[in-house]
Amino acid sequence: MQYVSTRNKEQKCSAAQAIAQGLATDGGLLIPEVLPKLAPNGLKTMADMSYQQRAVYVMGSFLDDFTASELSMFASRAYGKGKFDTKEVAPVREVDGNTYCLELWHGPTCAFKDMALQMLPHLLSAALVKNEERKTVCILVATSGDTGKAALEGFKDVDKTRILVFYPKDGVSDIQKLQMQTQEGDNVGVCAVVGNFDDAQTGVKALFSDEELRETLAGRGFFFSSANSINWGRVLPQVVYYISAYCDLLKMGKIQKGDPINICVPTGNFGNILSAYYAKQMGVPVHKLICASNRNNVLTDFIKTGVYDRERPFYHTTSPSMDILISSNLERLLFEFTERDDEAVKRYMDQLASEGRYEVSEKVKKQLDNQFAAGYCDDQGAAETIGEMWRAQKYLIDPHTAVAFHVLKEYRAETGDQTPTVVVSTASPFKFCDSVLHALGVEELAEGTDRIGQLSELTGVPAPAPLSGLAGKEIRFTDVTEKDKMRDRVLEMLK
Ligand SMILES: *Cc1c(COP(=O)(O)O)cnc(C)c1O
């Protein structure tokens, strides 16, 4: 199967090239030329499979230059014992009669990014071999918290790879910082940048486009690649858990073959909910995809009006992984909703870059309206939802997940739609102890990592081992750099 650019359908490459490259050379995103469909009995067949087998089944239909035995090996390494703390990998929990929660934080860094970033390194290393690439790939990451740690954990000690992560010195939570500073592995580097997330990201982008740096590093046997969600190798592993959730509901007897469900996703860069859309395109019966935003509600407005306008204030919220104004993966949805009109997509993206806004056609608006619903929730609403969920269900959720539950509640009140709904839970509540403790009415917080124990004691819910073990770990990375010195750090680290 070939992959094409959203900005030029004539630009084609193989799956292995798409994964190694990340972005199309014209700046567009790579997409399969044809979206595969599940076999008529595919969902039933998969209902009796393990998560790892489901991953092989689904991913195999997109990655025809990888063999089934390769994919099986990757799936067992990515999702096997010792990586995830439950054998279901992505368990579905019943919250009430028609609401289910898909928990995506049972991996090594306790956020949903693990679902893809445990798989991507295997896909990427194999892709390099297939492409006869001799150089070592260096993954450069700018992170606001969750992606950096998940990428480090995924790429640590993977053959022929290096990974360098830059995070804003004062822009991540104490727990997130400690997670990165204590990272193990011989091929990893972590460095704080004086500045905010935008400074780190702008710095990393400048490194990617620095021709001279690229040449110097090529001489030393390195080339750069990216692990963020524009890479198809991150979107695809996410399609698996949506299909898996439907199979689990079938198996639990909660739905019958063909019954529609809704899926409600806390959204930032639009990568996670886009994967749900692909699951639907493949044949999972989905009625509405509900896009939940925090106060940075650019997507809510877009889905309701068809106007994407990034010219608005940026807010720091208690769901920081959704604090984003440019949702890159929306480009892939636009490609589908314009019936793969690459010129229209390019026009929208050019307008976004030059004017900060674009308005889609009536045809696209109609599709948005048919398939999506959207809402948003501020910090107070999220805190109230955490409290309500704890009191009513004894279910502890993080602020990102709370945004989704809040938006679902409003959606149901507005529409009366009672379709069984899967709410996606994207992080362990123990990753955001401060906000969760406050939401539960605690005013005096313990120091640093002691808050993990404090939340656990208060609720009786055990903290995930990778977080409760943090306090005893050796700190390995304390480097701090000025933003204009990032290039020097890269040259030092890639000797
Ligand atoms: C990254 C992240 C999100 C947003 O996911 P997108 O794919 O960017 O929409 C939501 N919640 C958490 C906890 C995250 O880490």
Coordinates of C-alpha atoms and ligand atoms in Angstrom, one line a residue:
M1 CA 0.0 0.0 0.0
Q2 CA 1.2 3.5 -0.9
Y3 CA 1.0 6.6 1.3
V4 CA 0.2 10.0 -0.2
S5 CA 0.7 13.6 1.0
T6 CA -2.4 15.5 2.1
R7 CA -1.0 18.4 0.0
N8 CA -0.2 16.5 -3.1
K9 CA -1.7 13.1 -3.9
E10 CA 0.9 12.5 -6.6
Q11 CA 3.6 12.3 -3.9
K12 CA 3.7 8.7 -2.9
C13 CA 5.9 6.5 -0.7
S14 CA 5.9 3.1 1.0
A15 CA 4.7 2.6 4.6
A16 CA 8.3 2.1 5.7
Q17 CA 9.3 5.4 4.1
A18 CA 6.3 7.2 5.6
I19 CA 7.3 6.1 9.1
A20 CA 11.0 6.9 8.7
Q21 CA 10.2 10.3 7.2
G22 CA 7.4 11.4 9.6
L23 CA 6.3 14.3 7.4
A24 CA 5.8 14.5 3.6
T25 CA 8.5 16.4 1.8
D26 CA 6.0 19.1 0.7
G27 CA 5.1 19.8 4.4
G28 CA 1.8 17.7 4.1
L29 CA 0.9 14.7 6.3
L30 CA 1.1 11.2 5.0
I31 CA -2.0 9.1 4.6
P32 CA -2.7 5.6 3.2
E33 CA -3.8 5.9 -0.5
V34 CA -6.8 3.7 0.3
L35 CA -8.2 3.1 3.7
P36 CA -8.6 -0.6 4.3
K37 CA -11.9 -2.0 5.6
L38 CA -12.4 -4.6 8.2
A39 CA -13.6 -8.0 6.9
P40 CA -17.4 -8.5 7.5
N41 CA -16.7 -10.7 10.5
G42 CA -13.5 -8.9 11.5
L43 CA -14.9 -7.4 14.8
K44 CA -16.3 -10.8 15.8
T45 CA -13.0 -12.5 15.0
M46 CA -11.0 -10.0 17.0
A47 CA -13.3 -10.2 20.0
D48 CA -11.6 -13.5 20.9
M49 CA -8.1 -12.2 20.4
S50 CA -5.6 -10.7 22.9
Y51 CA -4.8 -7.0 22.6
Q52 CA -1.5 -7.9 20.9
Q53 CA -3.2 -10.1 18.3
R54 CA -5.8 -7.3 17.6
A55 CA -2.8 -4.9 17.0
V56 CA -1.3 -7.3 14.5
Y57 CA -4.6 -7.8 12.7
V58 CA -5.4 -4.1 12.4
M59 CA -1.9 -2.8 11.7
G60 CA -1.2 -5.5 9.2
S61 CA -3.9 -4.2 6.8
F62 CA -2.0 -0.8 6.6
L63 CA 1.6 -2.0 6.7
D64 CA 1.9 -4.4 3.9
D65 CA 5.7 -4.0 3.7
F66 CA 5.9 -5.5 7.3
T67 CA 5.4 -9.2 7.8
A68 CA 2.9 -10.7 10.2
S69 CA 5.7 -12.2 12.2
E70 CA 7.5 -8.9 12.5
L71 CA 4.3 -7.2 13.7
S72 CA 3.7 -10.0 16.2
M73 CA 7.1 -9.6 17.6
F74 CA 6.7 -5.8 17.9
A75 CA 3.3 -6.2 19.5
S76 CA 4.5 -8.5 22.2
R77 CA 7.5 -6.3 22.9
A78 CA 5.4 -3.2 23.0
Y79 CA 2.4 -4.4 25.0
G80 CA 3.7 -7.5 26.7
K81 CA 4.5 -8.3 30.3
G82 CA 6.6 -5.7 32.2
K83 CA 5.4 -2.8 30.0
F84 CA 1.7 -2.5 30.8
D85 CA 0.4 -3.2 34.3
T86 CA -2.7 -5.1 33.0
K87 CA -2.9 -7.9 30.5
E88 CA -5.9 -6.2 28.8
V89 CA -3.4 -3.4 27.9
A90 CA -6.3 -1.0 27.2
P91 CA -9.1 -2.1 29.5
V92 CA -12.7 -0.9 29.2
R93 CA -14.4 -0.1 32.5
E94 CA -18.1 0.2 32.9
V95 CA -19.0 3.5 34.6
D96 CA -22.8 3.3 34.4
G97 CA -25.4 1.6 32.2
N98 CA -24.4 3.3 29.0
T99 CA -21.1 4.9 29.7
Y100 CA -17.7 3.2 29.5
C101 CA -14.2 4.4 30.1
L102 CA -11.3 3.2 27.9
E103 CA -8.3 3.4 30.1
L104 CA -5.2 4.2 28.1
W105 CA -2.7 4.9 30.9
H106 CA -1.6 1.5 32.0
G107 CA 1.8 1.8 30.2
P108 CA 5.2 2.7 31.5
T109 CA 4.7 6.5 31.7
C110 CA 1.0 6.5 32.7
A111 CA -0.3 8.5 29.8
F112 CA -2.0 7.4 26.5
K113 CA 1.1 8.4 24.5
D114 CA 2.6 5.0 25.6
M115 CA 0.0 3.2 23.4
A116 CA 1.8 4.5 20.2
L117 CA 5.2 5.3 21.6
Q118 CA 5.8 1.8 22.8
M119 CA 5.1 0.6 19.2
L120 CA 6.7 3.4 17.1
P121 CA 10.4 2.6 17.9
H122 CA 9.9 -1.0 16.6
L123 CA 8.2 0.2 13.4
L124 CA 10.9 2.8 12.9
S125 CA 13.9 0.6 13.4
A126 CA 12.5 -2.0 11.1
A127 CA 11.6 0.7 8.5
L128 CA 15.2 1.9 8.6
V129 CA 16.4 -1.7 7.7
K130 CA 13.9 -1.9 4.9
N131 CA 14.9 1.4 3.5
E132 CA 18.6 0.3 3.7
E133 CA 19.4 3.3 5.9
R134 CA 22.9 3.0 7.3
K135 CA 22.8 6.1 9.6
T136 CA 21.5 6.1 13.2
V137 CA 18.3 8.0 13.6
C138 CA 18.2 10.7 16.2
I139 CA 14.7 11.5 17.5
L140 CA 14.4 15.1 18.5
V141 CA 11.5 16.0 20.8
A142 CA 10.2 19.3 22.3
T143 CA 7.7 18.4 25.0
S144 CA 5.2 20.0 27.3
G145 CA 5.4 16.9 29.5
D146 CA 3.8 13.6 28.4
T147 CA 5.2 13.1 24.9
G148 CA 8.9 13.5 26.0
K149 CA 8.7 10.9 28.7
A150 CA 6.7 8.4 26.6
A151 CA 9.2 8.8 23.7
L152 CA 12.2 8.3 26.0
E153 CA 10.7 5.2 27.5
G154 CA 9.8 3.9 24.0
F155 CA 13.2 4.5 22.4
K156 CA 15.5 3.7 25.3
D157 CA 18.2 1.2 24.2
V158 CA 16.5 0.6 20.9
D159 CA 19.2 -0.3 18.3
K160 CA 20.3 2.3 15.8
T161 CA 18.4 5.1 17.6
R162 CA 19.2 8.1 19.8
I163 CA 16.7 10.3 21.4
L164 CA 17.1 13.9 22.7
V165 CA 14.3 15.6 24.6
F166 CA 14.0 19.3 25.3
Y167 CA 11.5 20.5 27.9
P168 CA 10.7 24.0 29.2
K169 CA 12.6 24.5 32.5
D170 CA 9.6 25.8 34.4
G171 CA 6.8 24.6 32.1
V172 CA 6.3 21.0 33.2
S173 CA 5.0 19.5 36.4
D174 CA 7.4 18.4 39.2
I175 CA 6.4 14.8 38.5
Q176 CA 6.9 15.1 34.8
K177 CA 10.3 16.7 35.3
L178 CA 11.4 14.0 37.6
Q179 CA 10.2 11.3 35.2
M180 CA 12.5 12.7 32.5
Q181 CA 15.5 13.5 34.8
T182 CA 15.6 9.9 36.0
Q183 CA 15.3 8.3 32.6
E184 CA 17.3 5.2 32.1
G185 CA 19.0 4.0 28.9
D186 CA 22.3 4.5 27.1
N187 CA 21.0 6.3 24.0
V188 CA 18.9 9.0 25.7
G189 CA 19.5 12.7 26.4
V190 CA 17.3 15.2 28.3
C191 CA 17.9 18.9 28.6
A192 CA 15.8 21.8 30.1
V193 CA 15.5 24.9 28.1
V194 CA 15.2 28.4 29.7
G195 CA 11.9 29.6 28.4
N196 CA 8.4 28.2 27.7
F197 CA 7.2 25.3 25.6
D198 CA 7.0 27.5 22.5
D199 CA 10.7 28.4 22.9
A200 CA 11.6 24.7 23.1
Q201 CA 9.5 23.8 20.1
T202 CA 10.7 26.7 18.0
G203 CA 14.3 25.7 18.9
V204 CA 13.7 22.1 17.9
K205 CA 12.0 23.2 14.6
A206 CA 15.1 25.3 13.8
L207 CA 17.3 22.3 14.4
F208 CA 15.3 20.2 12.0
S209 CA 15.7 22.8 9.2
D210 CA 19.4 23.6 9.9
E211 CA 21.1 22.4 6.7
E212 CA 24.6 22.8 8.0
L213 CA 23.9 20.9 11.2
R214 CA 22.3 18.2 9.2
E215 CA 25.4 17.8 7.1
T216 CA 27.8 17.8 10.1
L217 CA 25.7 15.1 11.8
A218 CA 25.4 13.1 8.6
G219 CA 29.2 13.1 8.6
R220 CA 29.0 11.5 12.1
G221 CA 26.4 9.0 10.9
F222 CA 23.2 10.6 12.2
F223 CA 20.0 11.9 10.8
F224 CA 17.0 13.5 12.5
S225 CA 13.4 12.2 12.7
S226 CA 10.3 13.0 14.7
A227 CA 8.2 11.1 17.2
N228 CA 5.2 13.5 17.4
S229 CA 1.7 12.7 16.2
I230 CA 2.2 13.9 12.7
N231 CA 4.0 10.6 12.1
W232 CA 1.6 7.9 10.8
G233 CA 3.5 5.4 13.0
R234 CA 1.8 7.2 16.0
V235 CA -1.7 7.5 14.6
L236 CA -2.0 3.8 13.5
P237 CA -1.3 2.1 16.8
Q238 CA -4.1 4.3 18.2
V239 CA -6.7 3.0 15.8
V240 CA -6.2 -0.4 17.4
Y241 CA -7.5 0.5 20.8
Y242 CA -10.8 1.9 19.4
I243 CA -11.4 -1.3 17.5
S244 CA -10.4 -3.2 20.6
A245 CA -12.8 -1.3 22.8
Y246 CA -15.7 -2.2 20.5
C247 CA -14.6 -5.8 20.6
D248 CA -14.5 -5.7 24.3
L249 CA -18.1 -4.3 24.5
L250 CA -19.2 -7.1 22.2
K251 CA -17.5 -9.7 24.3
M252 CA -18.9 -8.3 27.6
G253 CA -22.4 -8.6 26.0
K254 CA -23.0 -4.8 26.4
I255 CA -23.7 -4.3 22.7
Q256 CA -24.6 -6.6 19.8
K257 CA -23.0 -6.8 16.4
G258 CA -23.8 -3.6 14.4
D259 CA -24.9 -1.5 17.4
P260 CA -23.6 2.0 17.2
I261 CA -21.5 3.7 19.9
N262 CA -20.3 7.2 20.6
I263 CA -16.7 8.0 21.4
C264 CA -15.8 11.0 23.5
V265 CA -12.1 12.1 23.4
P266 CA -10.2 14.8 25.3
T267 CA -8.4 16.5 22.4
G268 CA -5.4 18.7 21.8
N269 CA -3.5 18.0 18.6
F270 CA -6.4 16.0 17.2
G271 CA -4.3 12.8 16.9
N272 CA -6.2 10.6 19.3
I273 CA -9.7 11.5 18.0
L274 CA -8.5 11.2 14.4
S275 CA -7.6 7.6 15.1
A276 CA -11.2 7.1 16.3
Y277 CA -12.4 8.5 13.0
Y278 CA -10.2 6.0 11.1
A279 CA -11.6 3.1 13.2
K280 CA -15.0 4.3 12.1
Q281 CA -14.0 4.4 8.5
M282 CA -12.7 0.9 8.8
G283 CA -16.1 -0.3 9.8
V284 CA -16.6 0.2 13.6
P285 CA -20.2 1.4 14.0
V286 CA -19.8 4.9 15.5
H287 CA -22.6 7.4 15.7
K288 CA -20.9 10.5 17.0
L289 CA -17.3 11.4 17.7
I290 CA -17.4 13.9 20.5
C291 CA -14.4 16.2 20.6
A292 CA -13.8 17.6 24.1
S293 CA -11.6 20.6 24.6
N294 CA -10.5 22.7 27.6
R295 CA -10.6 26.5 27.7
N296 CA -8.4 26.5 24.6
N297 CA -11.5 25.7 22.6
V298 CA -10.4 26.4 19.0
L299 CA -11.7 22.9 18.0
T300 CA -15.1 23.4 19.6
D301 CA -15.6 26.5 17.5
F302 CA -14.3 24.9 14.4
I303 CA -16.6 21.9 14.6
K304 CA -19.6 24.1 15.4
T305 CA -19.0 26.8 12.8
G306 CA -16.5 25.5 10.2
V307 CA -14.1 28.4 11.0
Y308 CA -10.7 27.6 12.3
D309 CA -9.3 30.7 14.0
R310 CA -6.1 30.5 16.0
E311 CA -5.9 34.2 16.7
R312 CA -7.1 34.0 20.3
P313 CA -5.6 34.1 23.8
F314 CA -3.6 31.0 25.0
Y315 CA -4.6 29.7 28.4
H316 CA -2.6 27.5 30.8
T317 CA -5.1 25.0 32.2
T318 CA -5.1 22.0 34.6
S319 CA -5.2 19.8 31.5
P320 CA -1.9 21.0 30.0
S321 CA -1.5 18.3 27.4
M322 CA -4.5 19.9 25.6
D323 CA -3.2 23.5 25.8
I324 CA -2.8 23.9 22.1
L325 CA -4.0 26.2 19.4
I326 CA -2.8 24.5 16.3
S327 CA -4.1 21.0 16.0
S328 CA -1.9 19.6 13.3
N329 CA -3.7 16.3 12.7
L330 CA -6.9 18.2 11.6
E331 CA -5.2 18.4 8.2
R332 CA -5.8 14.6 7.8
L333 CA -9.5 15.0 8.5
L334 CA -9.8 17.9 6.1
F335 CA -8.2 15.7 3.4
E336 CA -11.0 13.1 3.9
F337 CA -13.9 15.6 4.3
T338 CA -12.9 17.4 1.0
E339 CA -13.0 14.0 -0.7
R340 CA -9.2 14.0 -0.8
D341 CA -8.9 17.4 -2.5
D342 CA -5.2 18.1 -1.9
E343 CA -5.4 21.6 -3.4
A344 CA -8.2 22.6 -1.0
V345 CA -6.2 21.3 1.9
K346 CA -3.1 23.1 0.8
R347 CA -5.2 26.3 0.5
Y348 CA -6.6 26.0 4.0
M349 CA -3.2 25.3 5.5
D350 CA -1.6 28.3 3.7
Q351 CA -4.4 30.5 4.9
L352 CA -3.8 29.3 8.5
A353 CA -0.1 30.1 8.2
S354 CA -0.6 33.5 6.6
E355 CA -3.9 34.8 8.1
G356 CA -4.2 32.6 11.2
R357 CA -7.7 31.4 10.1
Y358 CA -9.6 29.6 7.4
E359 CA -13.2 28.7 6.7
V360 CA -14.1 25.3 5.2
S361 CA -16.7 24.7 2.4
E362 CA -20.3 23.9 3.1
K363 CA -19.7 20.3 2.1
V364 CA -17.0 19.9 4.8
K365 CA -19.2 21.7 7.4
K366 CA -22.0 19.2 6.7
Q367 CA -19.6 16.3 7.3
L368 CA -18.4 17.8 10.5
D369 CA -21.9 18.2 11.6
N370 CA -22.9 14.7 10.7
Q371 CA -20.0 12.9 12.3
F372 CA -18.8 15.1 15.1
A373 CA -20.1 16.9 18.2
A374 CA -18.0 19.2 20.3
G375 CA -17.8 21.0 23.6
Y376 CA -15.4 22.4 26.1
C377 CA -14.9 22.7 29.8
D378 CA -12.9 25.1 32.0
D379 CA -10.7 24.2 35.0
Q380 CA -13.6 24.6 37.4
G381 CA -15.9 22.3 35.5
A382 CA -13.1 19.7 35.3
A383 CA -12.4 19.9 39.0
E384 CA -16.2 19.5 39.8
T385 CA -16.3 16.5 37.5
I386 CA -13.4 14.8 39.3
G387 CA -15.2 15.4 42.6
E388 CA -18.6 14.2 41.3
M389 CA -17.1 11.1 39.7
W390 CA -15.2 10.2 42.9
R391 CA -18.2 10.7 45.1
A392 CA -20.8 8.9 42.9
Q393 CA -18.7 6.1 41.4
K394 CA -15.5 5.9 43.5
Y395 CA -13.8 6.3 40.2
L396 CA -10.7 8.5 40.2
I397 CA -10.0 10.4 37.0
D398 CA -7.4 12.9 35.8
P399 CA -8.2 16.5 34.6
H400 CA -8.0 15.6 30.9
T401 CA -10.4 12.7 31.3
A402 CA -12.6 15.0 33.4
V403 CA -12.9 17.4 30.5
A404 CA -14.3 14.6 28.4
F405 CA -16.8 13.4 31.0
H406 CA -18.0 17.0 31.5
V407 CA -18.5 17.5 27.8
L408 CA -20.4 14.2 27.4
K409 CA -22.8 15.2 30.2
E410 CA -23.6 18.5 28.4
Y411 CA -23.9 16.8 25.1
R412 CA -26.4 14.3 26.5
A413 CA -28.4 17.1 28.2
E414 CA -28.5 19.0 25.0
T415 CA -29.3 16.3 22.5
G416 CA -30.9 13.5 24.5
D417 CA -28.7 11.1 22.7
Q418 CA -28.4 8.0 24.8
T419 CA -26.2 5.9 22.5
P420 CA -23.7 3.9 24.6
T421 CA -20.6 6.0 24.8
V422 CA -16.9 5.2 25.3
V423 CA -15.1 8.0 27.1
V424 CA -11.3 8.0 26.6
S425 CA -9.2 8.3 29.7
T426 CA -5.8 9.6 28.7
A427 CA -3.7 9.9 31.9
S428 CA -3.5 8.3 35.3
P429 CA -4.8 10.7 37.9
F430 CA -1.5 10.2 39.8
K431 CA 0.3 12.1 37.1
F432 CA -1.7 15.3 38.0
C433 CA -1.8 14.9 41.8
D434 CA -2.0 18.6 42.6
S435 CA -5.2 19.2 40.5
V436 CA -6.8 16.0 41.6
L437 CA -6.1 16.6 45.3
H438 CA -7.5 20.1 45.0
A439 CA -10.6 18.8 43.2
L440 CA -11.2 16.4 46.1
G441 CA -11.1 19.3 48.5
V442 CA -7.6 18.9 49.9
E443 CA -6.0 22.3 50.7
E444 CA -2.7 21.3 52.2
L445 CA -0.6 19.5 49.7
A446 CA 2.4 17.4 50.7
E447 CA 5.9 18.2 49.2
G448 CA 6.8 17.0 45.7
T449 CA 6.5 13.3 45.0
D450 CA 4.9 12.8 48.5
R451 CA 1.7 14.0 46.9
I452 CA 1.5 10.6 45.1
G453 CA 1.3 8.9 48.4
Q454 CA -1.1 11.5 49.7
L455 CA -3.6 10.9 46.9
S456 CA -3.3 7.2 47.3
E457 CA -3.9 7.3 51.1
L458 CA -6.8 9.7 50.7
T459 CA -8.6 7.5 48.1
G460 CA -7.3 4.0 48.8
V461 CA -6.4 3.8 45.1
P462 CA -2.9 2.4 44.6
A463 CA -0.5 4.6 42.6
P464 CA 1.0 3.1 39.4
A465 CA 4.4 1.6 40.2
P466 CA 6.4 3.8 37.7
L467 CA 5.1 6.9 39.6
S468 CA 5.4 5.6 43.2
G469 CA 8.9 4.4 42.4
L470 CA 10.1 7.8 41.2
A471 CA 11.2 9.1 44.6
G472 CA 14.0 6.5 44.9
K473 CA 15.4 6.9 41.5
E474 CA 18.8 8.4 40.6
I475 CA 18.6 11.8 38.9
R476 CA 20.7 11.5 35.7
F477 CA 19.9 14.7 33.7
T478 CA 20.2 18.2 35.2
D479 CA 21.4 20.1 32.1
V480 CA 19.8 23.4 31.4
T481 CA 20.5 25.4 28.2
E482 CA 19.6 28.8 26.9
K483 CA 17.3 28.5 23.9
D484 CA 20.0 29.8 21.5
K485 CA 22.4 27.1 22.7
M486 CA 20.3 24.1 21.8
R487 CA 22.3 23.5 18.7
D488 CA 25.6 23.2 20.7
R489 CA 23.9 20.7 23.1
V490 CA 22.9 18.5 20.1
L491 CA 26.4 18.6 18.8
E492 CA 27.8 17.6 22.2
M493 CA 25.3 14.8 22.7
L494 CA 25.8 13.3 19.3
K495 CA 29.5 12.7 19.4
Ligands
LIG1 C1 -1.5 14.3 24.5 C2 -2.6 14.2 25.4 C3 -3.9 14.6 25.1 C4 -4.3 15.1 23.7 O1 -4.2 14.2 22.7 P1 -4.1 14.6 21.1 O2 -3.8 13.4 20.4 O3 -3.0 15.7 21.1 O4 -5.5 15.2 20.8 C5 -4.9 14.4 26.0 N1 -4.7 14.0 27.3 C6 -3.4 13.7 27.6 C7 -3.2 13.2 29.0 C8 -2.3 13.7 26.8 O5 -1.1 13.4 27.2

